[in-house]
Amino acid sequence: MRSLTELPKVDLHVHLESTIRWSTVREIAAANGAGIPEDGPPAAFAGFRAFADHGALIRGCLRRPEDFARVAVEFCADEAEHGVRYAEVTFTAASHEERLGRPGMPLESVLRGLAEGRDRYGVECRVILDHSRRRSVRRAWRTLELARRYAADGVVAIGLAGDESYPLAPFAEACAAAREAGVRLVHHAGEAAGPASVREAVEVGHAERLGHGFRALEDPELVAELRERAIPLEVCPSSNVALGLVPSLAAHPLPRLLHAGLHVTVNTDIPAVVGTTLTAEYARISTAFGFTEGDLGGLSRAAIDASFAPEGTKARLHREVDAWLADGEAP
């Protein structure tokens, strides 16, 4: 198989705070007097709570406008290095501004960094603002306010994330208001919790895409509904294994999701934490499941179609995938 770095790719499920290079974490933490583990992120986590605590430690290092802008620029550089042409990066803006007492600053700094990264590295990025299910409904409304205010600057969606044992129902009114305002909705569901969380995300949260969603397979009726409504899944194989939600890559339900006729995309989720890239994800699933270049091109196409990119961007990306596939067919 040819170098998969050259395959034009789209990353739809990736958390900015989990993309930060460890060398950058060290420098920012030192500049801000923040403490971090000396030996970097752990090789594995003892459950979702341990992972969430690690994430909170990293987020706490980010304090100045230049910190947020820097990690956004470096995100673009790292995505470009691995053939990503377009990304929708998730950022917990309302939490950061509340923590720092500086409304607007974290998001504005990230947007500035993404614009610089686009100009320098050619990666087109848009932003999804997430909100933890464990946090207040008031903060969720603030997340929606930020999404509406910065829509012209590249914020395309909001979504509920975090511990799926917490229901989405308390946020129903905010989700309905987002849909009414034309803000797209993408919720995490069906990762740590079962198919009921997926159904709630779709029926109560009006989800247009699902973060993870692989446990929908436990409910055949739900699978049929997702297939009929063409609701895409943002599948993140290495992340699922690292967090202990799937025992091994070989046991990952990705092939069964595809066989069920679901609209599946492959993404990195927390790349700096688990030590992956989108090129590595494509290579791993190719090895694990015998996927061909055509299969991987199809996954890239699925991500293009599932994205909230402008139609012109989608058309360009499809042409680039066409060219990659055609080059592989040349004698």
mmCIF file of C-alpha atoms in Angstrom:
data_model
loop_
_atom_site.group_PDB
_atom_site.id
_atom_site.type_symbol
_atom_site.label_atom_id
_atom_site.label_comp_id
_atom_site.label_asym_id
_atom_site.label_seq_id
_atom_site.Cartn_x
_atom_site.Cartn_y
_atom_site.Cartn_z
ATOM 1 C CA MET A 1 0.000 0.000 0.000
ATOM 2 C CA ARG A 2 1.209 3.511 -0.821
ATOM 3 C CA SER A 3 2.025 6.031 1.880
ATOM 4 C CA LEU A 4 -1.245 6.889 3.558
ATOM 5 C CA THR A 5 0.092 10.314 4.462
ATOM 6 C CA GLU A 6 -0.697 11.326 0.887
ATOM 7 C CA LEU A 7 -4.354 10.272 1.160
ATOM 8 C CA PRO A 8 -6.367 13.507 1.599
ATOM 9 C CA LYS A 9 -8.066 13.109 4.951
ATOM 10 C CA VAL A 10 -10.641 14.816 7.178
ATOM 11 C CA ASP A 11 -10.538 14.738 10.999
ATOM 12 C CA LEU A 12 -14.002 15.372 12.457
ATOM 13 C CA HIS A 13 -13.577 14.230 16.054
ATOM 14 C CA VAL A 14 -10.475 15.660 17.715
ATOM 15 C CA HIS A 15 -10.221 17.595 20.992
ATOM 16 C CA LEU A 16 -7.803 20.509 20.789
ATOM 17 C CA GLU A 17 -6.693 20.157 24.396
ATOM 18 C CA SER A 18 -5.740 16.524 23.663
ATOM 19 C CA THR A 19 -3.588 17.394 20.655
ATOM 20 C CA ILE A 20 -0.972 19.446 22.487
ATOM 21 C CA ARG A 21 2.615 18.289 22.037
ATOM 22 C CA TRP A 22 4.138 17.255 25.357
ATOM 23 C CA SER A 23 7.096 19.562 24.749
ATOM 24 C CA THR A 24 4.611 22.427 24.414
ATOM 25 C CA VAL A 25 2.790 21.353 27.580
ATOM 26 C CA ARG A 26 6.110 21.478 29.441
ATOM 27 C CA GLU A 27 6.987 24.953 28.147
ATOM 28 C CA ILE A 28 3.565 26.436 28.807
ATOM 29 C CA ALA A 29 3.329 24.828 32.241
ATOM 30 C CA ALA A 30 6.759 26.211 33.184
ATOM 31 C CA ALA A 31 5.862 29.693 31.955
ATOM 32 C CA ASN A 32 2.614 29.680 33.930
ATOM 33 C CA GLY A 33 3.865 27.939 37.067
ATOM 34 C CA ALA A 34 1.597 24.935 36.536
ATOM 35 C CA GLY A 35 2.447 21.411 37.626
ATOM 36 C CA ILE A 36 2.421 18.453 35.240
ATOM 37 C CA PRO A 37 3.609 14.831 35.461
ATOM 38 C CA GLU A 38 7.346 14.599 34.809
ATOM 39 C CA ASP A 39 7.103 11.541 32.569
ATOM 40 C CA GLY A 40 4.273 12.704 30.301
ATOM 41 C CA PRO A 41 0.826 11.179 29.840
ATOM 42 C CA PRO A 42 0.289 7.631 31.134
ATOM 43 C CA ALA A 43 0.449 4.717 28.705
ATOM 44 C CA ALA A 44 -3.088 3.695 29.713
ATOM 45 C CA PHE A 45 -5.909 5.009 31.897
ATOM 46 C CA ALA A 46 -7.783 3.248 34.659
ATOM 47 C CA GLY A 47 -11.173 4.260 33.290
ATOM 48 C CA PHE A 48 -12.749 7.406 31.911
ATOM 49 C CA ARG A 49 -12.421 9.341 35.168
ATOM 50 C CA ALA A 50 -8.625 8.976 35.159
ATOM 51 C CA PHE A 51 -8.528 10.223 31.578
ATOM 52 C CA ALA A 52 -10.772 13.184 32.429
ATOM 53 C CA ASP A 53 -8.543 14.124 35.362
ATOM 54 C CA HIS A 54 -5.487 14.066 33.100
ATOM 55 C CA GLY A 55 -7.285 16.310 30.636
ATOM 56 C CA ALA A 56 -8.158 18.771 33.383
ATOM 57 C CA LEU A 57 -4.495 18.963 34.361
ATOM 58 C CA ILE A 58 -3.487 19.838 30.800
ATOM 59 C CA ARG A 59 -6.285 22.372 30.370
ATOM 60 C CA GLY A 60 -5.184 24.081 33.565
ATOM 61 C CA CYS A 61 -1.817 24.898 31.978
ATOM 62 C CA LEU A 62 -3.467 27.101 29.347
ATOM 63 C CA ARG A 63 -3.774 30.604 30.763
ATOM 64 C CA ARG A 64 -2.571 33.283 28.336
ATOM 65 C CA PRO A 65 -3.839 34.244 24.863
ATOM 66 C CA GLU A 66 -0.537 33.137 23.363
ATOM 67 C CA ASP A 67 -0.975 29.665 24.929
ATOM 68 C CA PHE A 68 -4.289 29.070 23.161
ATOM 69 C CA ALA A 69 -3.080 30.536 19.867
ATOM 70 C CA ARG A 70 0.102 28.457 19.935
ATOM 71 C CA VAL A 71 -1.623 25.111 20.426
ATOM 72 C CA ALA A 72 -4.028 25.941 17.590
ATOM 73 C CA VAL A 73 -1.171 26.739 15.187
ATOM 74 C CA GLU A 74 0.678 23.568 16.181
ATOM 75 C CA PHE A 75 -2.496 21.545 15.732
ATOM 76 C CA CYS A 76 -2.659 22.726 12.116
ATOM 77 C CA ALA A 77 1.017 21.925 11.577
ATOM 78 C CA ASP A 78 0.627 18.397 12.936
ATOM 79 C CA GLU A 79 -2.548 17.701 10.952
ATOM 80 C CA ALA A 80 -0.927 18.950 7.740
ATOM 81 C CA GLU A 81 2.081 16.686 8.314
ATOM 82 C CA HIS A 82 -0.263 13.691 8.199
ATOM 83 C CA GLY A 83 -2.287 14.599 5.149
ATOM 84 C CA VAL A 84 -5.290 16.160 6.854
ATOM 85 C CA ARG A 85 -6.825 18.777 4.572
ATOM 86 C CA TYR A 86 -9.814 19.737 6.703
ATOM 87 C CA ALA A 87 -10.630 19.376 10.409
ATOM 88 C CA GLU A 88 -13.440 20.200 12.805
ATOM 89 C CA VAL A 89 -11.666 20.589 16.114
ATOM 90 C CA THR A 90 -13.521 20.482 19.416
ATOM 91 C CA PHE A 91 -12.747 23.100 22.074
ATOM 92 C CA THR A 92 -14.220 23.648 25.551
ATOM 93 C CA ALA A 93 -14.336 27.439 25.287
ATOM 94 C CA ALA A 94 -16.899 28.320 27.969
ATOM 95 C CA SER A 95 -15.060 26.264 30.576
ATOM 96 C CA HIS A 96 -11.756 27.997 29.871
ATOM 97 C CA GLU A 97 -13.189 31.502 29.967
ATOM 98 C CA GLU A 98 -15.039 30.753 33.213
ATOM 99 C CA ARG A 99 -11.859 29.323 34.758
ATOM 100 C CA LEU A 100 -9.797 32.328 33.727
ATOM 101 C CA GLY A 101 -12.440 35.014 34.179
ATOM 102 C CA ARG A 102 -11.764 36.335 30.652
ATOM 103 C CA PRO A 103 -14.887 36.123 28.466
ATOM 104 C CA GLY A 104 -14.146 35.508 24.814
ATOM 105 C CA MET A 105 -10.369 35.358 25.184
ATOM 106 C CA PRO A 106 -9.748 31.586 24.877
ATOM 107 C CA LEU A 107 -11.960 31.130 21.826
ATOM 108 C CA GLU A 108 -10.756 34.279 20.093
ATOM 109 C CA SER A 109 -7.158 33.183 20.635
ATOM 110 C CA VAL A 110 -7.824 29.708 19.244
ATOM 111 C CA LEU A 111 -9.577 31.133 16.194
ATOM 112 C CA ARG A 112 -6.635 33.448 15.606
ATOM 113 C CA GLY A 113 -4.243 30.498 15.852
ATOM 114 C CA LEU A 114 -6.309 28.382 13.457
ATOM 115 C CA ALA A 115 -6.358 31.229 10.932
ATOM 116 C CA GLU A 116 -2.583 31.485 11.174
ATOM 117 C CA GLY A 117 -2.271 27.722 10.862
ATOM 118 C CA ARG A 118 -4.437 27.710 7.752
ATOM 119 C CA ASP A 119 -2.281 30.375 6.132
ATOM 120 C CA ARG A 120 0.971 28.607 7.050
ATOM 121 C CA TYR A 121 0.042 24.955 6.547
ATOM 122 C CA GLY A 122 -3.007 24.895 4.290
ATOM 123 C CA VAL A 123 -5.320 23.070 6.702
ATOM 124 C CA GLU A 124 -8.871 24.404 6.753
ATOM 125 C CA CYS A 125 -10.362 24.187 10.255
ATOM 126 C CA ARG A 126 -13.682 24.863 11.874
ATOM 127 C CA VAL A 127 -14.583 24.634 15.554
ATOM 128 C CA ILE A 128 -17.095 22.627 17.575
ATOM 129 C CA LEU A 129 -17.709 23.913 21.106
ATOM 130 C CA ASP A 130 -18.332 21.142 23.594
ATOM 131 C CA HIS A 131 -19.826 21.154 27.080
ATOM 132 C CA SER A 132 -19.497 18.499 29.770
ATOM 133 C CA ARG A 133 -22.704 16.753 30.799
ATOM 134 C CA ARG A 134 -21.472 17.074 34.387
ATOM 135 C CA ARG A 135 -21.463 20.872 34.258
ATOM 136 C CA SER A 136 -24.219 23.441 34.561
ATOM 137 C CA VAL A 137 -26.994 24.126 32.116
ATOM 138 C CA ARG A 138 -26.079 27.790 32.480
ATOM 139 C CA ARG A 139 -22.650 27.125 30.986
ATOM 140 C CA ALA A 140 -24.271 25.200 28.123
ATOM 141 C CA TRP A 141 -26.269 28.318 27.268
ATOM 142 C CA ARG A 142 -23.025 30.280 27.296
ATOM 143 C CA THR A 143 -21.543 27.738 24.883
ATOM 144 C CA LEU A 144 -24.466 28.333 22.542
ATOM 145 C CA GLU A 145 -24.023 32.091 22.888
ATOM 146 C CA LEU A 146 -20.360 31.766 21.882
ATOM 147 C CA ALA A 147 -21.252 29.571 18.910
ATOM 148 C CA ARG A 148 -23.716 32.133 17.618
ATOM 149 C CA ARG A 149 -21.392 35.065 18.218
ATOM 150 C CA TYR A 150 -18.416 33.498 16.452
ATOM 151 C CA ALA A 151 -20.216 31.615 13.667
ATOM 152 C CA ALA A 152 -18.774 33.934 11.033
ATOM 153 C CA ASP A 153 -15.283 33.159 12.365
ATOM 154 C CA GLY A 154 -15.553 29.393 11.946
ATOM 155 C CA VAL A 155 -17.586 27.993 14.860
ATOM 156 C CA VAL A 156 -19.982 25.503 13.280
ATOM 157 C CA ALA A 157 -21.492 23.400 16.077
ATOM 158 C CA ILE A 158 -21.934 22.668 19.753
ATOM 159 C CA GLY A 159 -22.238 19.355 21.557
ATOM 160 C CA LEU A 160 -22.512 17.545 24.861
ATOM 161 C CA ALA A 161 -19.476 15.520 25.885
ATOM 162 C CA GLY A 162 -17.985 14.001 29.031
ATOM 163 C CA ASP A 163 -19.299 11.245 31.261
ATOM 164 C CA GLU A 164 -22.239 9.651 29.442
ATOM 165 C CA SER A 165 -23.740 8.360 32.698
ATOM 166 C CA TYR A 166 -25.024 11.926 33.107
ATOM 167 C CA PRO A 167 -28.201 12.430 31.060
ATOM 168 C CA LEU A 168 -28.548 14.830 28.178
ATOM 169 C CA ALA A 169 -32.155 15.660 29.095
ATOM 170 C CA PRO A 170 -31.360 18.722 31.295
ATOM 171 C CA PHE A 171 -29.890 20.382 28.197
ATOM 172 C CA ALA A 172 -32.901 19.731 25.955
ATOM 173 C CA GLU A 173 -33.998 23.363 25.836
ATOM 174 C CA ALA A 174 -30.520 24.596 24.924
ATOM 175 C CA CYS A 175 -30.275 21.973 22.173
ATOM 176 C CA ALA A 176 -33.653 22.995 20.782
ATOM 177 C CA ALA A 177 -32.576 26.633 20.812
ATOM 178 C CA ALA A 178 -29.382 25.746 18.965
ATOM 179 C CA ARG A 179 -31.294 23.926 16.253
ATOM 180 C CA GLU A 180 -33.668 26.857 15.923
ATOM 181 C CA ALA A 181 -30.698 29.223 15.563
ATOM 182 C CA GLY A 182 -29.071 27.079 12.868
ATOM 183 C CA VAL A 183 -26.206 25.912 15.097
ATOM 184 C CA ARG A 184 -25.297 22.305 14.267
ATOM 185 C CA LEU A 185 -25.395 19.670 17.031
ATOM 186 C CA VAL A 186 -22.843 16.884 17.568
ATOM 187 C CA HIS A 187 -23.002 14.926 20.825
ATOM 188 C CA HIS A 188 -20.809 12.222 22.341
ATOM 189 C CA ALA A 189 -22.914 9.105 22.903
ATOM 190 C CA GLY A 190 -22.645 5.350 22.661
ATOM 191 C CA GLU A 191 -19.028 5.275 23.796
ATOM 192 C CA ALA A 192 -19.004 4.480 27.506
ATOM 193 C CA ALA A 193 -22.795 4.249 27.757
ATOM 194 C CA GLY A 194 -25.111 2.022 25.765
ATOM 195 C CA PRO A 195 -27.599 2.579 22.948
ATOM 196 C CA ALA A 196 -29.994 4.524 25.178
ATOM 197 C CA SER A 197 -27.461 7.359 25.230
ATOM 198 C CA VAL A 198 -27.404 7.344 21.424
ATOM 199 C CA ARG A 199 -31.172 7.483 21.213
ATOM 200 C CA GLU A 200 -31.254 10.362 23.700
ATOM 201 C CA ALA A 201 -28.625 12.258 21.706
ATOM 202 C CA VAL A 202 -30.703 11.927 18.552
ATOM 203 C CA GLU A 203 -34.200 12.379 19.947
ATOM 204 C CA VAL A 204 -33.592 14.899 22.731
ATOM 205 C CA GLY A 205 -30.327 16.459 21.576
ATOM 206 C CA HIS A 206 -31.189 16.617 17.839
ATOM 207 C CA ALA A 207 -27.722 15.262 16.973
ATOM 208 C CA GLU A 208 -26.741 15.511 13.313
ATOM 209 C CA ARG A 209 -23.591 13.456 13.938
ATOM 210 C CA LEU A 210 -22.590 11.226 16.821
ATOM 211 C CA GLY A 211 -19.266 11.269 18.604
ATOM 212 C CA HIS A 212 -18.329 7.564 18.766
ATOM 213 C CA GLY A 213 -21.782 5.925 18.749
ATOM 214 C CA PHE A 214 -20.437 2.407 18.238
ATOM 215 C CA ARG A 215 -22.560 0.887 21.013
ATOM 216 C CA ALA A 216 -25.646 1.525 18.907
ATOM 217 C CA LEU A 217 -24.875 -1.964 17.563
ATOM 218 C CA GLU A 218 -26.421 -3.373 20.730
ATOM 219 C CA ASP A 219 -29.876 -2.258 19.488
ATOM 220 C CA PRO A 220 -30.784 -3.447 15.958
ATOM 221 C CA GLU A 221 -33.776 -1.094 15.765
ATOM 222 C CA LEU A 222 -31.555 1.859 16.604
ATOM 223 C CA VAL A 223 -29.044 0.768 13.963
ATOM 224 C CA ALA A 224 -31.833 0.714 11.376
ATOM 225 C CA GLU A 225 -32.942 4.191 12.432
ATOM 226 C CA LEU A 226 -29.418 5.635 12.226
ATOM 227 C CA ARG A 227 -28.985 4.037 8.818
ATOM 228 C CA GLU A 228 -32.310 5.359 7.544
ATOM 229 C CA ARG A 229 -31.603 8.870 8.817
ATOM 230 C CA ALA A 230 -27.987 8.731 7.568
ATOM 231 C CA ILE A 231 -26.599 10.038 10.868
ATOM 232 C CA PRO A 232 -22.793 9.728 10.678
ATOM 233 C CA LEU A 233 -20.662 8.195 13.413
ATOM 234 C CA GLU A 234 -17.291 9.661 14.423
ATOM 235 C CA VAL A 235 -15.391 6.469 15.227
ATOM 236 C CA CYS A 236 -12.056 6.713 17.058
ATOM 237 C CA PRO A 237 -10.486 3.232 17.277
ATOM 238 C CA SER A 238 -7.204 3.890 19.121
ATOM 239 C CA SER A 239 -8.916 6.130 21.650
ATOM 240 C CA ASN A 240 -11.566 3.497 22.378
ATOM 241 C CA VAL A 241 -8.852 0.907 23.041
ATOM 242 C CA ALA A 242 -6.686 3.248 25.151
ATOM 243 C CA LEU A 243 -9.628 4.123 27.402
ATOM 244 C CA GLY A 244 -10.483 0.445 27.892
ATOM 245 C CA LEU A 245 -13.838 0.708 26.103
ATOM 246 C CA VAL A 246 -12.815 -1.879 23.510
ATOM 247 C CA PRO A 247 -10.390 -4.673 24.528
ATOM 248 C CA SER A 248 -8.174 -4.462 21.439
ATOM 249 C CA LEU A 249 -8.050 -2.982 17.972
ATOM 250 C CA ALA A 250 -8.798 -6.394 16.488
ATOM 251 C CA ALA A 251 -11.983 -6.502 18.577
ATOM 252 C CA HIS A 252 -13.129 -3.037 17.514
ATOM 253 C CA PRO A 253 -16.641 -3.028 16.006
ATOM 254 C CA LEU A 254 -15.633 -0.784 13.071
ATOM 255 C CA PRO A 255 -16.126 -3.526 10.442
ATOM 256 C CA ARG A 256 -19.521 -4.410 11.890
ATOM 257 C CA LEU A 257 -20.586 -0.755 11.773
ATOM 258 C CA LEU A 258 -19.679 -0.626 8.093
ATOM 259 C CA HIS A 259 -21.348 -3.972 7.395
ATOM 260 C CA ALA A 260 -24.522 -2.600 9.028
ATOM 261 C CA GLY A 261 -24.600 0.130 6.402
ATOM 262 C CA LEU A 262 -23.913 2.980 8.817
ATOM 263 C CA HIS A 263 -22.203 6.186 7.742
ATOM 264 C CA VAL A 264 -18.804 5.744 9.425
ATOM 265 C CA THR A 265 -15.887 8.154 9.686
ATOM 266 C CA VAL A 266 -12.489 7.481 11.301
ATOM 267 C CA ASN A 267 -10.908 10.085 13.582
ATOM 268 C CA THR A 268 -8.179 10.658 16.173
ATOM 269 C CA ASP A 269 -10.094 12.012 19.221
ATOM 270 C CA ILE A 270 -7.155 12.432 21.631
ATOM 271 C CA PRO A 271 -4.062 11.947 19.455
ATOM 272 C CA ALA A 272 -1.361 13.386 21.719
ATOM 273 C CA VAL A 273 -2.673 11.349 24.649
ATOM 274 C CA VAL A 274 -2.737 7.971 22.900
ATOM 275 C CA GLY A 275 0.136 8.637 20.506
ATOM 276 C CA THR A 276 -1.682 8.451 17.200
ATOM 277 C CA THR A 277 -2.269 10.461 14.023
ATOM 278 C CA LEU A 278 -4.946 10.149 11.376
ATOM 279 C CA THR A 279 -2.417 8.481 9.065
ATOM 280 C CA ALA A 280 -1.660 5.982 11.836
ATOM 281 C CA GLU A 281 -5.376 5.320 12.391
ATOM 282 C CA TYR A 282 -5.879 4.515 8.717
ATOM 283 C CA ALA A 283 -2.795 2.277 8.694
ATOM 284 C CA ARG A 284 -3.859 0.435 11.846
ATOM 285 C CA ILE A 285 -7.356 -0.346 10.624
ATOM 286 C CA SER A 286 -5.982 -1.382 7.237
ATOM 287 C CA THR A 287 -3.700 -3.898 8.934
ATOM 288 C CA ALA A 288 -6.277 -5.057 11.477
ATOM 289 C CA PHE A 289 -9.188 -5.507 9.069
ATOM 290 C CA GLY A 290 -7.585 -5.929 5.659
ATOM 291 C CA PHE A 291 -8.945 -2.659 4.303
ATOM 292 C CA THR A 292 -7.794 -1.788 0.789
ATOM 293 C CA GLU A 293 -6.816 1.611 -0.583
ATOM 294 C CA GLY A 294 -10.330 1.810 -2.007
ATOM 295 C CA ASP A 295 -11.809 1.124 1.437
ATOM 296 C CA LEU A 296 -9.690 3.844 3.011
ATOM 297 C CA GLY A 297 -10.555 6.270 0.243
ATOM 298 C CA GLY A 298 -14.198 5.494 0.947
ATOM 299 C CA LEU A 299 -13.727 6.343 4.617
ATOM 300 C CA SER A 300 -12.134 9.643 3.641
ATOM 301 C CA ARG A 301 -15.091 10.359 1.352
ATOM 302 C CA ALA A 302 -17.507 9.546 4.171
ATOM 303 C CA ALA A 303 -15.786 12.079 6.414
ATOM 304 C CA ILE A 304 -15.954 14.732 3.704
ATOM 305 C CA ASP A 305 -19.681 14.145 3.285
ATOM 306 C CA ALA A 306 -20.302 14.134 7.051
ATOM 307 C CA SER A 307 -18.432 17.385 7.599
ATOM 308 C CA PHE A 308 -19.958 20.832 7.976
ATOM 309 C CA ALA A 309 -17.570 22.216 5.370
ATOM 310 C CA PRO A 310 -18.868 24.509 2.612
ATOM 311 C CA GLU A 311 -19.931 22.697 -0.542
ATOM 312 C CA GLY A 312 -16.969 24.132 -2.443
ATOM 313 C CA THR A 313 -14.553 22.672 0.095
ATOM 314 C CA LYS A 314 -16.284 19.296 -0.076
ATOM 315 C CA ALA A 315 -16.080 19.258 -3.871
ATOM 316 C CA ARG A 316 -12.368 20.107 -3.760
ATOM 317 C CA LEU A 317 -11.658 17.394 -1.207
ATOM 318 C CA HIS A 318 -13.530 14.793 -3.249
ATOM 319 C CA ARG A 319 -11.427 15.718 -6.287
ATOM 320 C CA GLU A 320 -8.275 15.266 -4.228
ATOM 321 C CA VAL A 321 -9.374 11.807 -3.087
ATOM 322 C CA ASP A 322 -10.291 10.939 -6.681
ATOM 323 C CA ALA A 323 -6.797 11.915 -7.768
ATOM 324 C CA TRP A 324 -5.187 9.831 -5.020
ATOM 325 C CA LEU A 325 -7.203 6.764 -5.960
ATOM 326 C CA ALA A 326 -6.589 7.261 -9.685
ATOM 327 C CA ASP A 327 -2.848 7.560 -9.088
ATOM 328 C CA GLY A 328 -2.909 4.185 -7.366
ATOM 329 C CA GLU A 329 -4.624 2.596 -10.355
ATOM 330 C CA ALA A 330 -2.040 3.851 -12.847
ATOM 331 C CA PRO A 331 0.100 1.070 -14.424
#
